């Protein structure tokens, strides 16, 4: 088991956003979480990756974690390549491996021509490609994706799912927040977050 | 903690600073603008005054123009460094958080930021010191530049505290302008200070010790050791608080 979360609870003031949420993720699986806007999906993701404290409950993760936030979280003044260098150093990836991964991800999501561009000059879709690539850079065991394809064109969307399925075959556990019910058939498990409870 | 992470962080922070045109424009223009205004608006009348850090019987004789150049050099350095301290801590808060989740230790990131700030403080101090020397020859230029590094240290720390506490840049800039204007831009002016009704309040403001150091080192042969030590202490307190807030905000669960 890659992820085991038990009895997670979170309130903001009087509003209970998450009530006693428990679920597990197995290696080589894709799990989706759907829910209305403001239902607490992003809060749950932030608790799992450690960006937020839960009021109660525990999260146990076995292995490396990759997190792609909903909005592109990048340095506006740095280039795409500089982001790869900076985050490779953060992950502790060796230079040669970093170069190889950087090349692979730039080609896989078809944005190699922008590698020397500053983020501030890129379209929202290209920023999102980098946002996603950063979470994949270190080949994580658990991938948490919070609506990762916002701004993607159809071709990139297809490339994204192709690669996600490839990661699944390699044993990666993938948790994806989505509001597209049309993606149901791509998922092994699907949960709906409603009134703070996973159904 | 690895040197590689710290130097990569430093290199990226400096790249980001250099690529912000407004930062370069502010650094180049503000001191030149302040000093040009002084050149055209002050007289050469000699004004004897006393400094709180020196003995009561010591009077410093310097022209109104001379003391104004020194005073405005300190003020412009303080403002610039404080703005940069704010910028370094506040601007990329969320991405820094992401770096920490990806494996950076908050200490590694903080050391990178502090090294970048120290480099910028030194550059600004050298630039402002040399520029002041063009307008008004400073007796002890190297010591004067060191005193500008001190005001940078104190106000850089203040900028970092403000940047750590406030989320919105505009609020941060207002906080900086408010204190810089009252403290360095007004109350620490020795001409005002000598006649001030309540000097105790002025002595507790951040620019007090660095301003005293700047004037003593620039135009006298007296020792400024006490003022230097107190400046370092004051700056360290700001730095300590900004570090505490930074760690609190950057902690992962």
XYZ file of C-alpha atoms in Angstrom:
452
model
C 0.000 0.000 0.000
C 1.405 3.387 -1.035
C -0.996 5.680 0.817
C -3.065 5.075 3.897
C -5.114 7.947 5.265
C -7.326 7.476 8.285
C -10.044 9.619 9.863
C -8.932 12.924 8.377
C -10.951 15.891 9.620
C -10.604 19.578 8.847
C -12.701 22.624 9.737
C -12.444 26.277 8.832
C -14.148 28.178 11.607
C -17.523 26.494 12.095
C -17.525 24.918 8.658
C -16.488 21.253 8.652
C -14.879 20.779 5.252
C -13.623 17.213 5.761
C -15.281 14.730 8.140
C -13.553 11.498 9.043
C -12.074 10.664 5.640
C -10.285 7.339 5.261
C -8.966 5.730 2.086
C -6.026 3.756 0.726
C -4.120 3.750 -2.550
C -2.418 0.670 -3.973
C 0.622 0.674 -6.237
C -0.268 0.718 -9.951
C -3.707 2.265 -9.571
C -5.452 5.440 -10.684
C -7.956 6.868 -8.230
C -10.164 9.852 -8.951
C -11.792 12.255 -6.527
C -14.727 14.243 -7.842
C -16.854 16.832 -6.133
C -18.437 20.248 -6.505
C -16.399 23.429 -6.384
C -15.540 24.218 -2.776
C -16.204 20.666 -1.610
C -12.701 20.414 -0.089
C -10.894 18.352 -2.746
C -7.870 20.671 -2.882
C -7.755 20.915 0.928
C -7.614 17.105 1.109
C -4.746 17.046 -1.422
C -2.854 19.723 0.523
C -3.229 17.714 3.733
C -1.902 14.573 2.013
C 1.200 16.336 0.639
C 1.866 18.139 3.943
C 1.035 21.703 2.941
C -1.794 21.878 5.460
C -2.455 20.479 8.914
C -5.451 18.236 9.469
C -7.414 18.801 12.693
C -7.429 15.041 13.192
C -6.415 11.836 11.474
C -3.213 10.416 9.991
C -1.633 10.111 6.562
C 1.033 7.474 5.899
C 2.941 7.409 2.617
C 5.413 4.741 1.517
C 7.707 6.207 -1.122
C 8.413 9.464 -2.955
C 5.558 11.850 -3.624
C 4.931 14.132 -6.595
C 2.375 16.924 -6.303
C 0.893 19.029 -9.066
C -1.159 21.898 -7.607
C -4.292 23.144 -9.344
C -2.769 26.487 -10.311
C 0.740 26.647 -11.761
C 3.092 27.418 -8.862
C 6.233 28.691 -10.602
C 8.809 31.489 -10.507
C 7.703 34.083 -13.103
C 11.247 35.337 -13.777
C 12.922 31.957 -14.292
C 12.990 29.929 -17.512
C 11.549 26.450 -17.993
C 15.021 24.915 -17.926
C 15.977 26.800 -14.755
C 12.884 25.338 -13.084
C 14.050 21.843 -14.002
C 17.482 22.594 -12.515
C 16.087 24.174 -9.324
C 13.571 21.403 -8.618
C 16.044 18.643 -9.564
C 18.345 20.004 -6.865
C 15.395 20.084 -4.441
C 14.573 16.432 -5.189
C 18.246 15.497 -4.936
C 18.429 14.165 -8.514
C 21.878 13.788 -10.098
C 22.762 16.103 -12.975
C 22.788 13.430 -15.685
C 19.476 11.973 -14.568
C 17.975 15.447 -14.353
C 19.047 16.245 -17.930
C 17.571 12.993 -19.185
C 14.258 13.524 -17.353
C 14.048 17.136 -18.433
C 14.550 16.140 -22.093
C 12.035 13.314 -21.782
C 9.316 15.478 -20.203
C 9.836 18.378 -22.631
C 9.388 15.982 -25.541
C 6.556 14.019 -23.973
C 4.418 17.114 -23.425
C 5.675 18.798 -26.596
C 7.094 22.081 -25.253
C 10.824 21.740 -25.855
C 10.858 24.926 -27.956
C 9.961 26.923 -24.826
C 12.741 25.574 -22.601
C 14.671 28.864 -22.591
C 11.583 31.095 -22.180
C 10.737 32.844 -18.925
C 7.495 31.683 -17.296
C 6.041 35.184 -17.466
C 6.133 34.915 -21.295
C 4.411 31.514 -21.502
C 0.740 30.711 -22.104
C -1.326 29.248 -19.252
C -1.313 25.829 -20.919
C 2.483 25.726 -21.257
C 2.873 26.855 -17.644
C 0.600 23.992 -16.641
C 2.762 21.537 -18.621
C 5.771 22.636 -16.571
C 3.703 22.557 -13.366
C 2.889 18.922 -14.108
C 6.423 18.070 -15.290
C 7.923 19.260 -11.981
C 5.769 16.747 -10.098
C 6.999 13.959 -12.418
C 10.686 14.889 -12.452
C 11.833 12.466 -9.750
C 9.677 9.520 -10.890
C 7.555 9.411 -7.718
C 5.796 6.377 -6.241
C 2.724 8.451 -5.449
C 1.444 11.148 -7.765
C -1.128 13.655 -6.514
C -2.687 15.672 -9.314
C -5.144 18.467 -8.575
C -6.998 19.117 -11.854
C -3.699 18.923 -13.723
C -4.929 19.545 -17.256
C -6.448 23.026 -16.868
C -5.549 24.873 -20.056
C -4.315 21.779 -21.932
C -5.217 21.425 -25.607
C -6.665 18.124 -26.840
C -3.293 16.758 -27.955
C -1.655 17.458 -24.588
C -4.682 16.054 -22.764
C -4.276 12.789 -24.690
C -0.503 12.786 -24.032
C -1.221 13.334 -20.329
C -3.489 10.289 -20.081
C -1.126 8.187 -22.159
C 1.721 8.976 -19.777
C -0.427 8.503 -16.667
C -1.335 5.000 -17.855
C 2.349 4.331 -18.526
C 3.203 5.374 -14.937
C 0.466 3.081 -13.669
C 2.086 0.110 -15.415
C 5.364 1.061 -13.689
C 3.658 0.744 -10.301
C 2.942 4.388 -9.527
C -0.166 5.149 -7.449
C -2.014 8.123 -8.902
C -4.607 10.240 -7.136
C -6.317 12.718 -9.398
C -8.826 15.424 -8.586
C -11.192 15.930 -11.466
C -14.619 17.309 -12.188
C -14.943 15.538 -15.529
C -17.226 12.555 -15.055
C -16.372 11.565 -18.639
C -13.034 10.343 -17.263
C -14.681 7.623 -15.200
C -13.565 4.838 -17.515
C -9.916 5.892 -17.175
C -9.980 5.428 -13.376
C -9.642 2.264 -11.328
C -11.465 3.761 -8.335
C -13.543 6.869 -7.997
C -14.717 8.703 -4.877
C -17.080 11.598 -4.591
C -16.458 14.190 -1.921
C -19.826 15.432 -0.719
C -20.538 17.336 2.487
C -17.070 16.495 3.745
C -17.475 12.753 3.302
C -16.027 10.410 0.656
C -18.741 8.326 -1.036
C 22.046 20.727 4.176
C 24.137 20.844 1.018
C 26.271 23.613 -0.478
C 24.883 22.684 -3.904
C 21.319 23.488 -2.819
C 22.357 26.779 -1.206
C 24.346 27.953 -4.231
C 21.660 26.855 -6.695
C 19.143 28.806 -4.606
C 21.422 31.844 -4.505
C 22.032 31.705 -8.244
C 18.293 31.492 -9.013
C 17.398 34.292 -6.584
C 19.994 36.605 -8.139
C 18.749 35.772 -11.656
C 15.200 36.638 -10.580
C 16.314 39.942 -9.044
C 18.358 40.987 -12.068
C 15.481 40.189 -14.424
C 13.103 42.505 -12.567
C 13.693 45.777 -14.391
C 12.011 47.825 -11.678
C 14.575 46.607 -9.138
C 17.527 47.709 -11.284
C 15.876 51.032 -12.123
C 15.141 51.745 -8.442
C 18.684 50.863 -7.367
C 20.245 53.108 -9.990
C 17.850 56.035 -9.924
C 16.731 56.556 -6.311
C 20.150 57.438 -4.788
C 21.097 59.599 -7.780
C 17.735 61.403 -7.563
C 17.998 62.003 -3.792
C 21.562 63.308 -4.014
C 20.792 65.551 -7.003
C 17.933 67.130 -5.068
C 20.334 67.782 -2.169
C 22.856 69.364 -4.550
C 20.273 71.849 -5.835
C 18.429 72.637 -2.622
C 20.961 72.930 0.218
C 23.380 75.712 1.073
C 27.089 75.686 1.910
C 26.445 77.327 5.298
C 28.506 75.636 8.031
C 26.388 74.195 10.834
C 28.056 73.073 14.054
C 26.120 70.261 15.759
C 26.529 67.565 18.401
C 26.051 63.842 17.957
C 24.384 61.750 20.656
C 27.015 59.006 20.303
C 29.909 61.393 20.975
C 30.837 63.352 24.108
C 28.877 66.513 24.975
C 31.792 68.849 24.329
C 32.381 67.619 20.777
C 30.933 69.771 18.014
C 31.059 68.683 14.382
C 31.439 71.495 11.873
C 30.108 70.576 8.459
C 28.161 72.369 5.745
C 24.419 71.924 5.447
C 25.077 70.397 2.008
C 27.627 67.932 3.398
C 25.484 66.604 6.218
C 22.488 66.381 3.893
C 24.455 64.277 1.405
C 25.457 61.840 4.138
C 21.954 61.769 5.583
C 20.261 61.142 2.229
C 22.817 58.479 1.273
C 21.784 56.614 4.439
C 18.083 57.188 3.740
C 18.213 55.962 0.126
C 20.279 52.872 1.086
C 17.846 52.051 3.898
C 14.817 52.365 1.647
C 16.278 50.311 -1.203
C 17.534 47.459 0.923
C 14.335 47.298 2.911
C 12.319 47.091 -0.340
C 14.595 44.301 -1.587
C 14.342 42.403 1.723
C 10.552 42.558 1.366
C 10.749 41.464 -2.261
C 13.018 38.499 -1.530
C 10.865 37.064 1.246
C 7.352 37.912 0.133
C 7.244 37.593 -3.630
C 7.817 33.865 -4.121
C 6.358 32.603 -0.884
C 4.143 29.924 -2.437
C 6.776 28.587 -4.865
C 9.330 28.497 -2.047
C 6.829 26.384 -0.148
C 6.664 24.016 -3.099
C 10.470 23.784 -3.160
C 10.416 22.792 0.503
C 7.784 20.120 -0.105
C 10.015 18.826 -2.927
C 13.005 18.471 -0.602
C 14.632 21.825 0.146
C 15.177 22.463 3.834
C 13.864 25.881 5.001
C 17.364 26.637 6.365
C 18.938 26.037 2.938
C 16.433 28.346 1.317
C 16.841 30.985 4.004
C 20.638 30.939 3.736
C 20.312 31.432 -0.036
C 18.000 34.402 0.535
C 20.310 35.920 3.174
C 23.376 35.525 0.943
C 21.510 37.210 -1.905
C 20.429 40.008 0.422
C 23.968 40.494 1.727
C 25.341 40.689 -1.823
C 22.728 43.261 -2.765
C 23.359 45.267 0.446
C 27.084 45.385 -0.349
C 26.498 46.413 -3.960
C 24.080 49.159 -2.978
C 26.427 50.407 -0.252
C 29.377 50.600 -2.666
C 27.275 52.300 -5.349
C 25.693 54.845 -2.984
C 29.033 55.479 -1.221
C 30.869 56.148 -4.488
C 28.004 58.256 -5.810
C 27.952 60.363 -2.623
C 31.695 60.806 -2.945
C 31.169 62.284 -6.418
C 28.844 64.955 -5.013
C 30.708 65.525 -1.753
C 34.196 64.119 -1.046
C 33.951 61.840 1.993
C 36.938 61.905 4.378
C 36.839 58.163 5.126
C 35.116 56.563 2.151
C 35.682 52.893 3.049
C 34.397 53.397 6.600
C 31.422 55.308 5.212
C 30.595 52.437 2.808
C 30.777 50.022 5.749
C 28.289 52.198 7.624
C 25.955 52.019 4.611
C 26.235 48.223 4.807
C 25.080 48.548 8.432
C 21.952 50.542 7.547
C 21.356 47.919 4.845
C 21.658 45.151 7.414
C 19.203 46.803 9.824
C 16.661 47.869 7.202
C 17.104 44.667 5.159
C 16.097 42.801 8.313
C 13.108 45.118 8.751
C 12.042 44.505 5.129
C 12.257 40.759 5.725
C 10.120 40.971 8.868
C 7.482 42.976 6.982
C 7.671 40.568 4.024
C 7.251 37.568 6.322
C 4.283 39.072 8.152
C 2.281 40.565 5.269
C 0.936 38.736 2.238
C 0.193 41.712 0.002
C 3.096 43.622 -1.582
C 1.394 47.010 -1.483
C 0.820 46.774 2.278
C 4.472 45.820 2.713
C 5.706 48.759 0.648
C 3.495 51.119 2.667
C 4.937 49.760 5.922
C 8.442 50.329 4.597
C 7.793 53.813 3.263
C 6.120 54.769 6.552
C 9.045 53.779 8.783
C 11.805 54.836 6.400
C 10.179 58.226 5.967
C 9.690 58.850 9.681
C 12.922 57.267 10.887
C 15.719 57.619 8.327
C 14.073 60.370 6.320
C 13.257 62.680 9.204
C 14.023 61.905 12.846
C 17.621 60.733 12.377
C 18.628 63.922 10.595
C 21.187 65.326 13.057
C 19.952 68.842 12.458
C 16.471 67.871 13.595
C 17.676 65.430 16.220
C 19.878 67.990 18.041
C 16.825 70.111 18.827
C 14.288 67.305 19.303
C 12.113 67.496 22.440
C 12.183 63.769 23.098
C 15.366 62.095 21.983
C 14.639 58.802 23.769
C 12.052 57.723 21.166
C 14.467 58.532 18.355
C 17.188 56.409 19.977
C 14.971 53.320 19.827
C 14.253 53.596 16.095
C 16.103 51.214 13.718
C 18.140 53.820 11.840
C 19.527 55.541 14.949
C 22.771 53.573 15.341
C 23.552 53.194 11.616
C 22.937 56.940 11.050
C 25.236 57.838 13.936
C 27.846 55.437 12.537
C 27.582 56.950 9.047
C 28.104 60.527 10.247
C 30.923 59.650 12.661
C 32.791 57.553 10.085
C 32.273 59.944 7.188
C 33.390 63.234 8.704
C 35.256 62.581 11.976
C 38.187 60.538 13.239
C 36.304 59.376 16.345
C 35.583 55.740 17.043
C 32.090 54.477 16.164
C 32.530 51.043 17.756
C 29.558 51.323 20.129
C 27.222 52.501 17.360
C 28.477 49.718 15.058
C 27.927 46.995 17.674
C 24.445 48.316 18.462
C 23.588 48.446 14.743
C 24.616 44.799 14.345
C 22.540 43.865 17.400
C 19.497 45.737 16.102
C 19.810 44.117 12.648
C 20.257 40.678 14.227
C 17.015 41.072 16.186
C 15.100 41.860 12.980
C 16.788 38.957 11.250
C 15.947 36.587 14.090
C 12.249 37.505 13.992
C 12.060 37.271 10.208
C 13.673 33.812 10.384
C 11.190 32.668 13.022
C 8.219 33.799 10.941
C 9.750 32.305 7.782
C 10.198 28.915 9.452
C 6.692 29.018 10.870
C 5.216 29.742 7.457
C 7.395 27.307 5.541
C 7.047 24.328 7.854
C 5.653 21.143 6.354
C 3.241 18.995 8.325
